Coordinates of C-alpha atoms in Angstrom, one line a residue:
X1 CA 7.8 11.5 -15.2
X2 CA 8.0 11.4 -11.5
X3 CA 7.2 7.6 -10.4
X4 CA 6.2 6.7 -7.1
X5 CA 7.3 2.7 -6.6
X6 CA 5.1 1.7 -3.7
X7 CA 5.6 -1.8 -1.9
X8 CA 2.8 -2.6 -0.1
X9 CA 2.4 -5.2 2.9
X10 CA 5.3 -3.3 5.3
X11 CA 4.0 -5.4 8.7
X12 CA 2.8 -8.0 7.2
X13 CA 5.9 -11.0 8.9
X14 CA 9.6 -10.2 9.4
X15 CA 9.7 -11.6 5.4
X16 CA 8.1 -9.1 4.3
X17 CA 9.3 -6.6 5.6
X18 CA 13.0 -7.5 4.8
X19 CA 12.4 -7.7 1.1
X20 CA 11.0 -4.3 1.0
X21 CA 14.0 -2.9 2.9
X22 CA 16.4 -4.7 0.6
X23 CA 13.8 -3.6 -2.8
X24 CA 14.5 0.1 -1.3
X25 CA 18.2 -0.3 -0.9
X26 CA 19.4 -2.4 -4.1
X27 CA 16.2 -1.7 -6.3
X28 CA 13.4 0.9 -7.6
X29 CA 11.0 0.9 -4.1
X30 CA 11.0 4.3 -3.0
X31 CA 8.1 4.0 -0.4
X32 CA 6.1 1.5 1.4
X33 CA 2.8 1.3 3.2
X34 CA 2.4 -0.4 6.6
X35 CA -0.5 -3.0 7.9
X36 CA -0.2 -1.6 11.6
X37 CA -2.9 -4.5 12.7
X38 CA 0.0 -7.4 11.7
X39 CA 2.2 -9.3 13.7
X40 CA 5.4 -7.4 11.5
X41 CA 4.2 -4.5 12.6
X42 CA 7.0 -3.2 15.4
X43 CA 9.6 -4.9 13.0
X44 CA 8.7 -2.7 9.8
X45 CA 8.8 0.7 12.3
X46 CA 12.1 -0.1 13.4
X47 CA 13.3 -0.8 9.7
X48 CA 12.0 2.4 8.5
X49 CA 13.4 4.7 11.8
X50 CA 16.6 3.1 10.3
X51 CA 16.1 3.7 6.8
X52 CA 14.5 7.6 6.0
X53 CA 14.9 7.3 2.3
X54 CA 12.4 4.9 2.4
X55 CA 9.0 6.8 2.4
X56 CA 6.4 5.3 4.8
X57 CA 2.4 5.7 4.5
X58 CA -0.2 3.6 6.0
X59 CA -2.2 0.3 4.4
X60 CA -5.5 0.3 5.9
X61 CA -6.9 -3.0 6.7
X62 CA -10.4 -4.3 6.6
X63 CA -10.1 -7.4 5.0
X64 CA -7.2 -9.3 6.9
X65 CA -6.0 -10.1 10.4
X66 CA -8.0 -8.6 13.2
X67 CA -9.3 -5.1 14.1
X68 CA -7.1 -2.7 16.1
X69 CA -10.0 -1.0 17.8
X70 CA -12.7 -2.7 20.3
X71 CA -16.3 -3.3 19.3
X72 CA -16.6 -3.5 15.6
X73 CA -18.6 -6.7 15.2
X74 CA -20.1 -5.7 11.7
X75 CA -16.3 -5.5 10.8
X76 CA -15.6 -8.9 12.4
X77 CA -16.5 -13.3 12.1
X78 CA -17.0 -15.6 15.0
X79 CA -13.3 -15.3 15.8
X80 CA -12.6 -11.5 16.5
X81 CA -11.0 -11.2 12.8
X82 CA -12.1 -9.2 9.8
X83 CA -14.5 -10.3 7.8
X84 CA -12.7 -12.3 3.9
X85 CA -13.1 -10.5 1.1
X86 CA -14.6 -7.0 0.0
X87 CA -18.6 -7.9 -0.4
X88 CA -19.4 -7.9 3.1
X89 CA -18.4 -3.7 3.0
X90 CA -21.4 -3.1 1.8
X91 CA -23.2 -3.3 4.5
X92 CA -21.1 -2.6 7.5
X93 CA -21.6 -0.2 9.9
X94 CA -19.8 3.0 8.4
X95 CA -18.9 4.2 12.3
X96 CA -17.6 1.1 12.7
X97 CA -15.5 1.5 9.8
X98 CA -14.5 5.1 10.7
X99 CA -13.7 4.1 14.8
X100 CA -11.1 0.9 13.1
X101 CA -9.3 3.1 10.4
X102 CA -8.8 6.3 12.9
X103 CA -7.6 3.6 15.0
X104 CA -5.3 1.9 12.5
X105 CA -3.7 5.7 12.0
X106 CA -3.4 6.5 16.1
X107 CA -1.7 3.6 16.4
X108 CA 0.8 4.9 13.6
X109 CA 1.2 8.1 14.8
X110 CA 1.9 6.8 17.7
X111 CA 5.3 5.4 16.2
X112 CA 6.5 9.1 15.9
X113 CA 6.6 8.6 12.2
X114 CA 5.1 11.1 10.0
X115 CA 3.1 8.9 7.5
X116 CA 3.4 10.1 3.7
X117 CA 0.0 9.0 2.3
X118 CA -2.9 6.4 2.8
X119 CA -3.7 3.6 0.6
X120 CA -5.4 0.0 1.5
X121 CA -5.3 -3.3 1.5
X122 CA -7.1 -5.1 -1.4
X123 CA -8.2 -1.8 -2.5
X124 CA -11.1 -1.3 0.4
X125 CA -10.3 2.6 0.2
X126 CA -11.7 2.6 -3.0
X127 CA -15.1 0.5 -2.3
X128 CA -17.7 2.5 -2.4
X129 CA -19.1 2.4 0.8
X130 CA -15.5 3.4 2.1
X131 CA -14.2 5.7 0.0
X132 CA -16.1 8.6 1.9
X133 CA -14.7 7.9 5.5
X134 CA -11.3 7.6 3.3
X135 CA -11.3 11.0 1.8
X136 CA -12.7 12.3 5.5
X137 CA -10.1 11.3 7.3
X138 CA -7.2 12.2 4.4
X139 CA -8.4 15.7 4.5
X140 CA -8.9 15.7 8.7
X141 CA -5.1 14.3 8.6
X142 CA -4.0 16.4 5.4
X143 CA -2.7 13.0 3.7
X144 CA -2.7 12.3 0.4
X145 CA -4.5 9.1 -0.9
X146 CA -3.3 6.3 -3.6
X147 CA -6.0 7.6 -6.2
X148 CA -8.9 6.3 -5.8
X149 CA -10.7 7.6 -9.1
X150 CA -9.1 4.9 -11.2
X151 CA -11.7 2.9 -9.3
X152 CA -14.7 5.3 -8.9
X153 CA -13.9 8.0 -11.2
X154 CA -17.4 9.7 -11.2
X155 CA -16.5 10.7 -7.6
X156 CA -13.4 13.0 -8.7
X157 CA -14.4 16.7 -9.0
X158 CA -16.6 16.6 -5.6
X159 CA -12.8 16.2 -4.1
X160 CA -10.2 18.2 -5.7
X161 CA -8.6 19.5 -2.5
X162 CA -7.3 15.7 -1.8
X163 CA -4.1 14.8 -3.0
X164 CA -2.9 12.1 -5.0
X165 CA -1.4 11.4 -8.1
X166 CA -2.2 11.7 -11.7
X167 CA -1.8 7.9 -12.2
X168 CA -1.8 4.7 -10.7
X169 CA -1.1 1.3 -11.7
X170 CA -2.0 -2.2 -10.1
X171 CA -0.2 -3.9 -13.4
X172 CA 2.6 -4.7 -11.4
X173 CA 1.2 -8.1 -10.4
X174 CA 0.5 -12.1 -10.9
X175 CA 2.1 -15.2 -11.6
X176 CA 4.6 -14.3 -14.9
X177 CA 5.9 -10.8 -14.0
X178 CA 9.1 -10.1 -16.0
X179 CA 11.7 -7.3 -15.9
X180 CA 9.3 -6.4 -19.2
X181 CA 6.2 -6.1 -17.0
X182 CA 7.8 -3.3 -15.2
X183 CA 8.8 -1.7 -18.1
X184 CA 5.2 -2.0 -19.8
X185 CA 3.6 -0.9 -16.8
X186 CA 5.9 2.0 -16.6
X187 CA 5.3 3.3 -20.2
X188 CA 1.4 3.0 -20.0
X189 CA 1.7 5.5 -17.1
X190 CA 4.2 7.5 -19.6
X191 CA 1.8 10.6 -20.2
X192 CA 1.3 11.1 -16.5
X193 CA 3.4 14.1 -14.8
X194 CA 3.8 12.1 -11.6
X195 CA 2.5 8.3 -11.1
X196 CA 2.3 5.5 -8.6
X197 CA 3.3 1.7 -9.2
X198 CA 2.0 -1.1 -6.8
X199 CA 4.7 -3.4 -5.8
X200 CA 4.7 -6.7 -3.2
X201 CA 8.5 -7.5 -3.3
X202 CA 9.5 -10.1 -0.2
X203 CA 11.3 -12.8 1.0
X204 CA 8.7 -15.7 1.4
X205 CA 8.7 -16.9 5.0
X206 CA 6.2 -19.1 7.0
X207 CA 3.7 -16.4 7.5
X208 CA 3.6 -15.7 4.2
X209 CA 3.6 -19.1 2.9
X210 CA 0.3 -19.4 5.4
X211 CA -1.6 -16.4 5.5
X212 CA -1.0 -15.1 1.9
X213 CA -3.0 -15.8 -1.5
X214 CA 0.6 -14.4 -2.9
X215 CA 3.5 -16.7 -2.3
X216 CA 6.3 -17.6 -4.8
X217 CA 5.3 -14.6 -6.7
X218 CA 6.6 -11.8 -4.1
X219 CA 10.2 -13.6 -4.2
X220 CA 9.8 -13.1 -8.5
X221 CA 8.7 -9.2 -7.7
X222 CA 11.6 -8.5 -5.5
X223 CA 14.3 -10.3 -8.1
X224 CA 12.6 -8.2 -11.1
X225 CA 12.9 -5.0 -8.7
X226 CA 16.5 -4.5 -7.7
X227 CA 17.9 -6.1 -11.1
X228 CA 20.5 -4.3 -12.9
X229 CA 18.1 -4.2 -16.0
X230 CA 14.7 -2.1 -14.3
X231 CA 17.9 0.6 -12.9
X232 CA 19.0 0.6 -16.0
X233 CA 15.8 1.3 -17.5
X234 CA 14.5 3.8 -15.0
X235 CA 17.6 5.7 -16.1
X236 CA 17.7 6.1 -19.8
X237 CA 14.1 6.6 -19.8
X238 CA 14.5 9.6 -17.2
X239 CA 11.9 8.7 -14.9
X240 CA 12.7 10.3 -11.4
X241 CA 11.9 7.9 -8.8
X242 CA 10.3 9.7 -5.4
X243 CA 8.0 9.5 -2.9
X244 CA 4.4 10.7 -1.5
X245 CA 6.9 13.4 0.4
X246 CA 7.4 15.1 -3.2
X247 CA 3.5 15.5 -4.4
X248 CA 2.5 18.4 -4.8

């Protein structure tokens, strides 16, 4: 099986981003997806310009921080910032939705990095009422997409030219993750020819500590990812460890 171990959050606060790096360079990480609308942001592009093993793709953002683009206010509260939570989706203007996302990918292109594949933050890309402009916009910028059909699989065969992978797993996650939850995670994904694990490895800084629902837990993720144990693992169990750059 060929595993895709994604870290997402790249942008999110200097923490962040410097656990990812070090989940990449002394663990199992082989890509990451950036929050381009976060005060990390410039931080996480320099990393990756200094590490190109590291495969990079793009978190869209709709539920935390503020917009990148101008004049979204069905996206936004009383403070300029996005709206909590996934409900208020439903109901936002999709042009609005389409003007912030193109936005939140301009302003990564911009970087001069070639972004490997679009996923999302808290899953928006797969909410219904986004996962049109999603697929839209992954077939305008020929990107493949962290699949989406494990959350509306009924929409599958209307889009077989949009590439992603055969599985993907958000077990990876909560407050008793072991090196064993790994391993479980990896094995349920076992019949898939090539798979994607969600990751949140970090060093907890203020930011964090602040702004994030996930704390402590991100400091367990990134002591469970580079340990001798999950290498060890990933080895006898012949799982080849790559990146969106190898799919298809």
């Amino acid at each position: 099986m060929k595993l895709i171990v994604n870290a997402d959050d790249f942008g999110y606060s200097k923490g962040v981003n410097l656990g990812i790096i070090e989940a990449h360079r002394s663990g199992v990480v082989t890509s990451a997806t950036v929050m381009v609308n976060m005060n990390g942001f410039e931080h996480a592009v320099m990393l990756a310009k200094e590490t190109p093993t590291l495969g990079m793709g793009i978190h869209l953002v709709l539920t935390c921080g503020a917009p990148v683009s101008q004049n979204v206010p069905s996206l936004t509260d009383e403070h300029g910032r996005f709206r909590r939570g996934r409900d208020y989706l439903s109901s936002a203007s999709p042009k609005e939705v389409e003007r912030e996302l193109r936005s939140q990918l301009e302003k990564f292109l911009e970087t001069g990095l070639s972004p490997t594949h679009m996923d999302s933050h808290h899953h928006v890309h797969a909410h219904a009422a986004i996962l049109p402009i999603v697929l839209r916009l992954a077939k305008e910028y020929r990107l493949p997409v962290r699949n989406p059909w494990t959350f509306s699989p009924g929409v599958r065969a209307a889009h077989s030219d949009v590439l992603t992978t055969d599985g993907f797993s958000e077990r990876f996650y909560g407050d008793d993750l072991t090196a064993q939850s790994f391993i479980d995670a990896v094995e349920e994904l076992a019949g898939c020819a090539v798979a994607e694990m969600m990751t949140h490895p970090a060093y907890v800084d203020e930011e964090v500590l602040t702004g994030s629902s996930y704390t402590l837990q991100r400091a367990r993720e990134l002591q469970i990812l580079t340990a001798k144990e999950i290498k060890e693992y990933v080895q006898k169990r012949h799982v080849q460890l790559v990146t969106y750059k190898e799919l298809g």
